[in-house]
Coordinates of N, CA and C and ligand atoms in Angstrom, one line a residue:
M1 N 12.0 -9.9 10.0 CA 12.1 -8.7 9.1 C 13.4 -9.0 8.2
N2 N 13.2 -8.6 7.0 CA 14.2 -8.9 6.0 C 14.6 -7.7 5.2
D3 N 15.8 -7.2 5.5 CA 16.3 -6.0 4.7 C 17.4 -6.4 3.7
R4 N 16.9 -6.6 2.5 CA 17.8 -7.2 1.5 C 18.9 -6.2 1.1
R5 N 18.7 -4.9 1.3 CA 19.7 -3.9 0.9 C 20.9 -4.1 1.8
D6 N 20.7 -4.4 3.1 CA 21.8 -4.6 4.0 C 22.5 -5.9 3.7
R7 N 21.8 -6.8 3.0 CA 22.5 -8.1 2.7 C 23.2 -8.0 1.3
G8 N 23.2 -6.8 0.8 CA 24.0 -6.6 -0.4 C 23.4 -7.1 -1.7
F9 N 22.1 -7.2 -1.8 CA 21.5 -7.6 -3.1 C 21.6 -6.4 -4.1
G10 N 21.8 -5.2 -3.6 CA 22.0 -4.1 -4.5 C 21.0 -3.8 -5.5
L11 N 19.7 -4.2 -5.2 CA 18.6 -4.0 -6.2 C 18.1 -2.6 -6.3
K12 N 18.2 -1.8 -5.2 CA 17.5 -0.6 -5.1 C 18.5 0.6 -4.8
P13 N 18.1 1.8 -5.3 CA 18.9 2.9 -4.9 C 18.7 3.2 -3.4
E14 N 19.6 3.9 -2.8 CA 19.5 4.3 -1.4 C 18.3 5.2 -1.2
P15 N 17.3 4.7 -0.4 CA 16.1 5.5 -0.2 C 16.3 6.6 0.8
L16 N 17.1 7.6 0.5 CA 17.3 8.7 1.3 C 16.8 10.0 0.6
I17 N 16.3 10.9 1.4 CA 15.8 12.1 0.8 C 16.9 13.2 0.7
K18 N 17.1 13.7 -0.5 CA 18.1 14.7 -0.6 C 17.5 16.0 -1.1
D19 N 16.2 16.0 -1.4 CA 15.6 17.2 -2.0 C 14.7 18.0 -1.1
G20 N 14.6 17.7 0.2 CA 13.8 18.4 1.1 C 12.3 18.0 1.1
R21 N 12.0 17.1 0.2 CA 10.6 16.6 0.1 C 10.4 15.4 1.0
G22 N 9.2 15.1 1.3 CA 8.9 14.0 2.2 C 9.4 12.7 1.7
R23 N 9.6 11.7 2.6 CA 9.9 10.4 2.1 C 8.6 9.6 1.8
R24 N 8.8 8.6 0.9 CA 7.6 7.8 0.5 C 7.8 6.4 1.1
F25 N 6.8 6.0 1.9 CA 6.8 4.6 2.4 C 5.7 3.9 1.8
I26 N 6.0 2.8 1.0 CA 4.9 2.1 0.3 C 4.7 0.7 0.9
I27 N 3.5 0.5 1.3 CA 3.1 -0.8 1.9 C 2.3 -1.6 0.9
S28 N 2.6 -2.9 0.6 CA 1.8 -3.7 -0.2 C 1.7 -5.1 0.5
G29 N 0.8 -5.9 -0.1 CA 0.6 -7.2 0.5 C -0.8 -7.7 0.1
P30 N -1.1 -9.0 0.1 CA -2.4 -9.5 -0.2 C -3.5 -8.9 0.6
S31 N -4.7 -8.9 0.0 CA -5.9 -8.4 0.7 C -6.1 -9.2 1.9
G32 N -6.3 -8.6 3.0 CA -6.6 -9.2 4.3 C -5.4 -9.5 5.2
T33 N -4.2 -9.1 4.7 CA -3.0 -9.4 5.4 C -2.9 -8.5 6.7
G34 N -3.5 -7.3 6.5 CA -3.4 -6.3 7.7 C -2.8 -5.0 7.3
K35 N -2.8 -4.6 6.0 CA -2.2 -3.3 5.6 C -2.9 -2.1 6.2
T36 N -4.2 -2.2 6.2 CA -5.0 -1.0 6.7 C -4.8 -0.9 8.2
T37 N -4.8 -2.1 8.9 CA -4.6 -2.1 10.3 C -3.2 -1.5 10.7
L38 N -2.2 -2.0 9.9 CA -0.8 -1.5 10.2 C -0.6 0.0 9.8
C39 N -1.2 0.4 8.7 CA -1.1 1.8 8.3 C -1.7 2.7 9.4
S40 N -2.8 2.3 9.9 CA -3.4 3.0 11.0 C -2.5 3.2 12.2
A41 N -1.9 2.0 12.6 CA -1.0 2.0 13.7 C 0.2 3.0 13.5
V42 N 0.7 3.0 12.3 CA 1.9 3.8 11.9 C 1.4 5.3 12.0
L43 N 0.2 5.6 11.5 CA -0.2 7.0 11.5 C -0.5 7.5 13.0
N44 N -0.9 6.6 13.8 CA -1.0 6.9 15.3 C 0.3 7.2 15.9
R45 N 1.3 6.4 15.5 CA 2.7 6.5 16.0 C 3.4 7.8 15.5
F46 N 3.1 8.1 14.2 CA 3.7 9.3 13.6 C 2.6 10.2 13.1
P47 N 2.0 11.0 14.0 CA 0.8 11.8 13.6 C 1.1 12.8 12.5
E48 N 2.4 13.2 12.3 CA 2.7 14.2 11.3 C 2.8 13.6 9.9
M49 N 2.8 12.2 9.9 CA 2.9 11.6 8.6 C 1.6 11.7 7.8
L50 N 1.6 11.8 6.5 CA 0.4 11.9 5.7 C 0.1 10.5 5.1
F51 N -1.2 10.2 4.9 CA -1.6 9.0 4.2 C -2.1 9.4 2.8
S52 N -1.6 8.7 1.8 CA -2.0 9.0 0.5 C -3.4 8.3 0.2
V53 N -4.4 9.1 0.2 CA -5.8 8.6 0.0 C -6.0 8.3 -1.5
S54 N -6.1 7.0 -1.8 CA -6.2 6.6 -3.2 C -7.6 6.9 -3.8
Y55 N -7.7 6.8 -5.1 CA -9.0 6.8 -5.8 C -9.3 5.4 -6.2
T56 N -10.6 5.0 -6.1 CA -11.0 3.7 -6.5 C -12.4 3.7 -7.1
T57 N -12.6 2.7 -8.0 CA -13.9 2.5 -8.6 C -14.7 1.5 -7.8
R58 N -14.1 0.9 -6.8 CA -14.9 -0.1 -6.1 C -15.9 0.5 -5.1
K59 N -16.9 -0.2 -4.7 CA -17.9 0.4 -3.9 C -17.4 0.5 -2.4
P60 N -17.8 1.6 -1.7 CA -17.4 1.7 -0.3 C -17.9 0.5 0.5
R61 N -17.0 0.1 1.5 CA -17.5 -0.9 2.5 C -18.2 -0.1 3.6
N62 N -18.9 -0.9 4.5 CA -19.7 -0.3 5.5 C -19.2 1.0 6.2
E63 N -18.0 0.9 6.7 CA -17.5 1.9 7.6 C -16.7 3.0 6.8
E64 N -16.4 2.7 5.5 CA -15.5 3.5 4.8 C -16.1 4.9 4.5
K65 N -15.2 5.9 4.6 CA -15.7 7.3 4.4 C -14.9 7.8 3.1
S66 N -15.7 8.5 2.3 CA -15.1 9.1 1.1 C -14.2 10.2 1.5
G67 N -13.0 10.2 0.9 CA -12.0 11.3 1.3 C -11.1 10.9 2.4
V68 N -11.5 9.9 3.2 CA -10.7 9.4 4.3 C -10.0 8.1 4.0
D69 N -10.9 7.1 3.6 CA -10.3 5.8 3.3 C -9.9 5.7 1.8
Y70 N -10.8 6.3 1.0 CA -10.6 6.4 -0.5 C -11.4 7.6 -1.0
H71 N -11.0 8.0 -2.2 CA -11.9 8.9 -3.0 C -12.7 7.9 -3.9
F72 N -14.0 7.7 -3.7 CA -14.7 6.8 -4.6 C -15.1 7.5 -5.8
I73 N -14.9 6.9 -7.0 CA -15.1 7.6 -8.2 C -15.7 6.6 -9.3
K74 N -16.4 7.2 -10.2 CA -17.0 6.4 -11.3 C -15.9 5.9 -12.3
K75 N -16.2 4.7 -12.9 CA -15.2 4.2 -13.8 C -14.9 5.1 -15.0
R76 N -16.0 5.8 -15.5 CA -15.8 6.7 -16.6 C -14.8 7.8 -16.2
D77 N -15.0 8.4 -15.0 CA -14.2 9.5 -14.5 C -12.7 9.0 -14.3
F78 N -12.6 7.8 -13.8 CA -11.3 7.2 -13.6 C -10.5 7.1 -15.0
K79 N -11.3 6.6 -16.0 CA -10.6 6.5 -17.3 C -10.3 7.8 -17.9
D80 N -11.1 8.8 -17.7 CA -10.8 10.1 -18.2 C -9.5 10.6 -17.6
K81 N -9.3 10.3 -16.3 CA -8.1 10.8 -15.7 C -6.9 10.0 -16.2
I82 N -7.1 8.8 -16.6 CA -5.9 8.1 -17.3 C -5.5 8.8 -18.5
K83 N -6.6 9.2 -19.3 CA -6.3 9.9 -20.6 C -5.6 11.2 -20.4
D84 N -6.0 11.9 -19.3 CA -5.5 13.2 -19.0 C -4.1 13.1 -18.2
G85 N -3.6 12.0 -17.9 CA -2.4 11.8 -17.3 C -2.4 12.3 -15.8
K86 N -3.5 12.1 -15.1 CA -3.7 12.6 -13.8 C -3.1 11.7 -12.7
W87 N -2.8 10.4 -13.1 CA -2.4 9.5 -12.0 C -0.9 9.4 -11.9
A88 N -0.3 9.4 -10.7 CA 1.1 9.1 -10.5 C 1.3 7.6 -10.8
E89 N 0.3 6.8 -10.5 CA 0.3 5.4 -10.8 C -1.2 5.0 -10.7
W90 N -1.5 4.0 -11.5 CA -2.9 3.3 -11.3 C -2.8 1.9 -11.7
A91 N -3.7 1.1 -11.3 CA -3.7 -0.3 -11.7 C -5.1 -0.9 -11.5
E92 N -5.4 -2.0 -12.2 CA -6.6 -2.7 -12.1 C -6.3 -3.8 -11.1
V93 N -7.0 -3.8 -9.9 CA -6.7 -4.8 -8.9 C -8.0 -5.5 -8.5
H94 N -8.0 -6.8 -8.5 CA -9.2 -7.6 -8.1 C -10.5 -7.1 -8.8
G95 N -10.3 -6.6 -10.1 CA -11.5 -6.2 -10.9 C -11.9 -4.8 -10.7
N96 N -11.2 -4.0 -10.0 CA -11.5 -2.6 -9.8 C -10.3 -1.7 -10.2
Y97 N -10.6 -0.5 -10.4 CA -9.4 0.5 -10.7 C -9.1 1.2 -9.4
Y98 N -7.7 1.4 -9.2 CA -7.2 2.1 -8.1 C -6.1 3.0 -8.6
G99 N -6.1 4.2 -8.1 CA -5.0 5.2 -8.5 C -4.6 6.2 -7.5
T100 N -3.4 6.6 -7.7 CA -2.8 7.7 -6.8 C -2.8 9.0 -7.6
S101 N -3.4 10.0 -7.1 CA -3.4 11.3 -7.8 C -2.0 11.9 -7.8
A102 N -1.5 12.2 -9.0 CA -0.2 12.9 -9.1 C -0.2 14.2 -8.3
Q103 N -1.3 14.9 -8.5 CA -1.3 16.3 -7.9 C -1.3 16.2 -6.4
L104 N -2.2 15.3 -5.8 CA -2.2 15.2 -4.4 C -0.9 14.7 -3.8
L105 N -0.3 13.7 -4.5 CA 1.0 13.2 -4.0 C 2.1 14.3 -4.0
D106 N 2.1 15.0 -5.1 CA 3.2 16.1 -5.2 C 2.9 17.2 -4.1
K107 N 1.7 17.5 -3.9 CA 1.3 18.5 -2.9 C 1.8 18.1 -1.5
G108 N 1.5 16.8 -1.2 CA 1.9 16.2 0.1 C 3.4 16.2 0.2
L109 N 4.1 15.8 -0.8 CA 5.6 15.7 -0.8 C 6.2 17.1 -0.7
D110 N 5.6 18.1 -1.4 CA 6.2 19.4 -1.3 C 6.1 20.0 0.1
S111 N 5.1 19.5 0.9 CA 5.0 20.0 2.2 C 6.1 19.5 3.1
G112 N 6.9 18.6 2.6 CA 8.1 18.1 3.3 C 7.7 16.9 4.3
R113 N 6.4 16.6 4.4 CA 6.0 15.6 5.3 C 6.1 14.2 4.6
D114 N 6.5 13.2 5.4 CA 6.5 11.8 4.9 C 5.1 11.3 4.5
I115 N 5.1 10.5 3.5 CA 3.8 9.9 3.1 C 3.8 8.4 3.1
L116 N 2.7 7.9 3.6 CA 2.5 6.4 3.6 C 1.5 6.1 2.5
L117 N 1.9 5.1 1.7 CA 1.0 4.7 0.6 C 0.7 3.2 0.8
D118 N -0.6 2.8 0.6 CA -1.0 1.4 0.6 C -1.5 1.1 -0.9
I119 N -0.6 0.6 -1.6 CA -0.9 0.3 -3.1 C -0.4 -1.1 -3.4
D120 N -0.9 -1.6 -4.6 CA -0.5 -3.0 -4.9 C 0.9 -3.0 -5.6
V121 N 1.2 -4.3 -6.0 CA 2.6 -4.5 -6.6 C 2.8 -3.7 -7.9
Q122 N 1.7 -3.8 -8.8 CA 1.8 -3.1 -10.1 C 2.0 -1.6 -9.9
G123 N 1.3 -1.0 -8.9 CA 1.4 0.4 -8.6 C 2.7 0.8 -8.0
T124 N 3.3 -0.2 -7.2 CA 4.6 0.1 -6.6 C 5.7 0.2 -7.7
I125 N 5.6 -0.8 -8.7 CA 6.6 -0.8 -9.8 C 6.5 0.6 -10.5
R126 N 5.3 1.0 -10.8 CA 5.1 2.3 -11.5 C 5.6 3.5 -10.7
L127 N 5.3 3.5 -9.4 CA 5.7 4.6 -8.6 C 7.2 4.6 -8.4
L128 N 7.8 3.5 -8.4 CA 9.3 3.4 -8.3 C 10.0 4.1 -9.5
E129 N 9.3 4.0 -10.7 CA 9.8 4.7 -11.9 C 9.9 6.2 -11.7
R130 N 8.8 6.7 -11.0 CA 8.7 8.1 -10.8 C 9.6 8.5 -9.5
Y131 N 9.5 7.7 -8.5 CA 10.2 8.0 -7.2 C 11.1 6.8 -6.8
P132 N 12.2 6.6 -7.5 CA 13.0 5.4 -7.2 C 13.5 5.3 -5.8
E133 N 13.5 6.3 -5.1 CA 14.1 6.3 -3.7 C 13.0 5.9 -2.7
S134 N 11.8 5.5 -3.1 CA 10.8 5.2 -2.1 C 11.2 4.0 -1.3
V135 N 10.7 3.9 -0.1 CA 11.0 2.8 0.8 C 9.8 1.8 0.7
T136 N 10.1 0.6 0.2 CA 9.1 -0.4 -0.1 C 9.0 -1.5 1.0
I137 N 7.8 -1.8 1.4 CA 7.6 -2.8 2.5 C 6.5 -3.8 2.0
F138 N 6.8 -5.0 2.0 CA 5.8 -6.0 1.7 C 5.3 -6.7 2.9
L139 N 4.0 -6.8 3.1 CA 3.4 -7.4 4.3 C 2.9 -8.8 3.9
M140 N 3.3 -9.8 4.6 CA 3.0 -11.2 4.4 C 2.0 -11.7 5.5
P141 N 1.1 -12.5 5.1 CA 0.3 -13.2 6.1 C 1.1 -14.4 6.6
P142 N 0.8 -14.9 7.8 CA 1.6 -16.1 8.3 C 1.3 -17.3 7.5
S143 N 0.1 -17.4 6.9 CA -0.3 -18.6 6.0 C -1.5 -18.2 5.2
I144 N -1.8 -18.9 4.1 CA -3.0 -18.7 3.3 C -4.2 -19.0 4.1
E145 N -4.2 -20.0 5.0 CA -5.3 -20.4 5.8 C -5.7 -19.2 6.7
E146 N -4.7 -18.6 7.3 CA -4.9 -17.4 8.2 C -5.4 -16.2 7.4
L147 N -4.9 -16.1 6.2 CA -5.4 -15.0 5.3 C -6.9 -15.1 5.0
K148 N -7.3 -16.4 4.7 CA -8.7 -16.7 4.4 C -9.5 -16.4 5.7
R149 N -9.0 -16.8 6.8 CA -9.7 -16.5 8.1 C -9.9 -15.0 8.3
R150 N -8.9 -14.2 8.1 CA -9.0 -12.8 8.3 C -10.0 -12.1 7.3
L151 N -9.9 -12.6 6.1 CA -10.9 -12.0 5.1 C -12.3 -12.3 5.5
K152 N -12.5 -13.6 5.9 CA -13.9 -14.0 6.3 C -14.3 -13.2 7.6
F153 N -13.4 -13.1 8.6 CA -13.6 -12.4 9.8 C -13.9 -11.0 9.6
R154 N -13.2 -10.3 8.6 CA -13.5 -8.9 8.4 C -14.9 -8.7 7.9
D155 N -15.4 -9.6 7.2 CA -16.9 -9.6 6.9 C -17.3 -8.4 6.0
T156 N -16.4 -8.0 5.1 CA -16.7 -6.9 4.3 C -16.9 -7.3 2.8
D157 N -16.6 -8.5 2.5 CA -16.6 -8.9 1.1 C -17.4 -10.2 0.9
S158 N -18.0 -10.3 -0.3 CA -18.8 -11.6 -0.6 C -17.8 -12.7 -0.7
G159 N -18.4 -14.0 -0.7 CA -17.5 -15.2 -0.9 C -16.8 -15.1 -2.2
E160 N -17.5 -14.6 -3.2 CA -16.9 -14.5 -4.6 C -15.7 -13.6 -4.6
V161 N -15.9 -12.4 -3.9 CA -14.8 -11.4 -3.9 C -13.6 -12.0 -3.1
I162 N -13.9 -12.7 -2.0 CA -12.9 -13.2 -1.1 C -12.1 -14.3 -2.0
A163 N -12.8 -15.1 -2.7 CA -12.1 -16.2 -3.5 C -11.2 -15.5 -4.5
R164 N -11.6 -14.4 -5.1 CA -10.8 -13.8 -6.1 C -9.5 -13.2 -5.5
R165 N -9.7 -12.6 -4.3 CA -8.6 -12.0 -3.6 C -7.6 -13.1 -3.1
L166 N -8.1 -14.2 -2.7 CA -7.2 -15.3 -2.3 C -6.4 -15.9 -3.5
E167 N -7.1 -15.9 -4.6 CA -6.5 -16.4 -5.9 C -5.3 -15.5 -6.2
N168 N -5.5 -14.2 -6.1 CA -4.5 -13.2 -6.5 C -3.4 -13.2 -5.4
A169 N -3.6 -13.7 -4.2 CA -2.6 -13.6 -3.1 C -1.3 -14.2 -3.5
K170 N -1.4 -15.4 -4.1 CA -0.2 -16.2 -4.4 C 0.7 -15.5 -5.4
M171 N 0.0 -14.9 -6.4 CA 0.7 -14.1 -7.4 C 1.4 -12.9 -6.8
E172 N 0.7 -12.3 -5.9 CA 1.2 -11.1 -5.2 C 2.5 -11.4 -4.4
M173 N 2.3 -12.5 -3.6 CA 3.4 -12.9 -2.7 C 4.6 -13.3 -3.5
A174 N 4.4 -13.8 -4.7 CA 5.6 -14.2 -5.5 C 6.5 -13.0 -5.9
K175 N 5.9 -11.8 -5.7 CA 6.7 -10.6 -6.1 C 7.3 -9.9 -4.9
K176 N 7.3 -10.6 -3.7 CA 7.7 -9.9 -2.5 C 9.2 -9.5 -2.6
N177 N 10.0 -10.2 -3.4 CA 11.4 -9.9 -3.4 C 11.7 -8.6 -4.1
L178 N 10.7 -8.0 -4.7 CA 10.9 -6.6 -5.3 C 11.1 -5.6 -4.3
Y179 N 10.7 -5.9 -3.0 CA 10.6 -5.0 -2.0 C 11.8 -4.9 -1.1
L180 N 12.1 -3.8 -0.5 CA 13.3 -3.6 0.3 C 13.1 -4.4 1.6
H181 N 11.9 -4.4 2.2 CA 11.6 -5.0 3.5 C 10.4 -6.0 3.3
V182 N 10.5 -7.1 4.0 CA 9.3 -8.0 4.1 C 9.0 -8.2 5.6
I183 N 7.8 -8.0 5.9 CA 7.3 -8.2 7.3 C 6.2 -9.2 7.3
I184 N 6.3 -10.2 8.2 CA 5.2 -11.2 8.4 C 4.3 -10.7 9.5
N185 N 3.0 -10.5 9.1 CA 2.0 -10.0 10.1 C 1.4 -11.2 10.8
D186 N 2.1 -11.8 11.8 CA 1.5 -12.9 12.5 C 0.9 -12.3 13.8
Q187 N 1.7 -12.0 14.8 CA 1.2 -11.4 16.0 C 1.2 -9.9 15.7
L188 N 0.1 -9.2 15.9 CA -0.1 -7.8 15.5 C 1.0 -6.9 16.1
P189 N 1.1 -7.0 17.5 CA 2.1 -6.0 18.1 C 3.5 -6.2 17.6
D190 N 3.9 -7.4 17.3 CA 5.2 -7.7 16.7 C 5.4 -7.0 15.3
A191 N 4.3 -7.2 14.5 CA 4.4 -6.6 13.1 C 4.4 -5.1 13.2
I192 N 3.6 -4.5 14.1 CA 3.6 -3.1 14.2 C 5.0 -2.6 14.7
G193 N 5.6 -3.3 15.6 CA 6.9 -3.0 16.1 C 7.9 -3.0 15.0
Q194 N 7.9 -4.0 14.2 CA 8.8 -4.1 13.1 C 8.7 -3.0 12.1
L195 N 7.4 -2.7 11.8 CA 7.1 -1.7 10.7 C 7.6 -0.3 11.3
V196 N 7.2 0.0 12.5 CA 7.6 1.3 13.1 C 9.2 1.4 13.1
A197 N 9.8 0.2 13.4 CA 11.3 0.3 13.5 C 11.9 0.6 12.1
V198 N 11.3 0.0 11.1 CA 11.8 0.2 9.7 C 11.7 1.7 9.4
I199 N 10.5 2.3 9.7 CA 10.2 3.7 9.3 C 11.1 4.6 10.2
E200 N 11.2 4.3 11.5 CA 12.0 5.1 12.4 C 13.5 5.2 11.9
N201 N 13.9 4.0 11.4 CA 15.3 3.9 10.9 C 15.6 4.9 9.8
Y202 N 14.7 5.0 8.8 CA 14.8 6.0 7.7 C 14.7 7.4 8.2
R203 N 13.7 7.6 9.1 CA 13.4 9.0 9.6 C 14.6 9.5 10.4
S204 N 15.4 8.7 11.0 CA 16.5 9.1 11.8 C 17.7 9.5 11.0
K205 N 17.7 9.1 9.7 CA 18.9 9.3 8.9 C 19.0 10.8 8.4
Ligands
LIG1 P1 -5.8 -5.3 4.4 O1 -5.9 -3.8 4.5 O2 -4.4 -5.8 4.1 O3 -6.8 -5.9 3.4 P2 -6.9 -5.4 7.1 O4 -6.1 -4.4 7.8 O5 -8.3 -4.9 6.7 O6 -6.2 -6.0 5.8 O7 -7.0 -6.7 8.0 C1 -7.9 -7.8 7.6 C2 -8.5 -8.3 8.9 O8 -7.5 -9.0 9.7 C3 -9.1 -7.3 9.8 O9 -10.3 -7.8 10.4 C4 -8.0 -7.0 10.9 O10 -8.6 -6.6 12.1 C5 -7.4 -8.4 11.0 N1 -6.0 -8.4 11.4 C6 -5.0 -7.6 11.0 N2 -3.8 -8.0 11.5 C7 -4.1 -9.1 12.3 C8 -3.2 -10.0 13.1 N3 -1.9 -9.8 13.2 N4 -3.8 -11.0 13.7 C9 -5.1 -11.2 13.5 N5 -6.0 -10.5 12.8 C10 -5.5 -9.4 12.2
LIG2 P1 -9.0 -2.9 -1.0 O1 -10.1 -3.0 -2.1 O2 -8.9 -4.1 -0.2 O3 -9.1 -1.6 -0.2 O4 -7.6 -2.8 -1.8 C1 -7.3 -3.7 -2.8 C2 -5.9 -3.6 -3.3 O5 -5.8 -2.3 -4.0 C3 -4.8 -3.6 -2.2 O6 -3.8 -4.4 -2.7 C4 -4.4 -2.2 -2.1 O7 -3.0 -2.1 -1.8 C5 -4.5 -1.7 -3.6 N1 -4.6 -0.3 -3.8 C6 -5.3 0.6 -3.0 N2 -5.1 1.9 -3.5 C7 -4.3 1.7 -4.5 C8 -3.7 2.7 -5.5 O8 -3.9 3.9 -5.4 N3 -3.0 2.2 -6.5 C9 -2.8 0.9 -6.6 N4 -2.0 0.5 -7.6 N5 -3.2 -0.1 -5.8 C10 -4.0 0.4 -4.8

């Protein structure tokens, strides 16, 4: 685990909550690294924490439920919401649109509960403009070979989609230094332990 703030890089404002609203924990990382798996473990460990359910124009995967994993939405409706300023952040990722509803996010934060977000690097940069005190965590795979194995093993995407996601992985990983914390998801229990420790550390302050 790598906490650059403690090492004096001085890149980020102190991510502490002073306004009685929930904290924001943002998780990013290449597709197939294990973000969904780790977010699920965090939500089990902290049941009072909220998960920010994003909107996307991509098609649902087999097991995915609308309103739970994502709000699935048509491209035209997504674009209308861009025009109407409805997104706290949005981005085009791997050829689909993804966005965080400003209204849903604000409602969650007003409840005082902490919120976990799984969004990409572009979205993180945009959300930091709005909420600079967010806690940012980048999840890394142990290697590109293992990332490829996980994407294939997950068996949710075509070869073409997997190739596109792997192509984007290197670009995404090159941005990891924008994040306060970097965790390598090699052995799952270790990665869960590290992520829970990061979150617990902020929640205890
Ligand atoms: P992401 O949300 O980042 O795209 P997922 O959580 O869907 O990734 O994980 C991709 C695949 O890798 C899933 O099949 C998941 O069970 C598996 N996986 C996650 N973490 C590990 C790990 N530490 N070791 C081996 N497999 C893992
Ligand atoms: P997937 O299609 O595998 O569920 O997600 C693909 C990518 O989109 C991941 O990098 C994920 O973090 C990102 N993503 C999911 N929701 C959002 C969102 O609301 N905004 C942004 N910017 N990225 C998102």
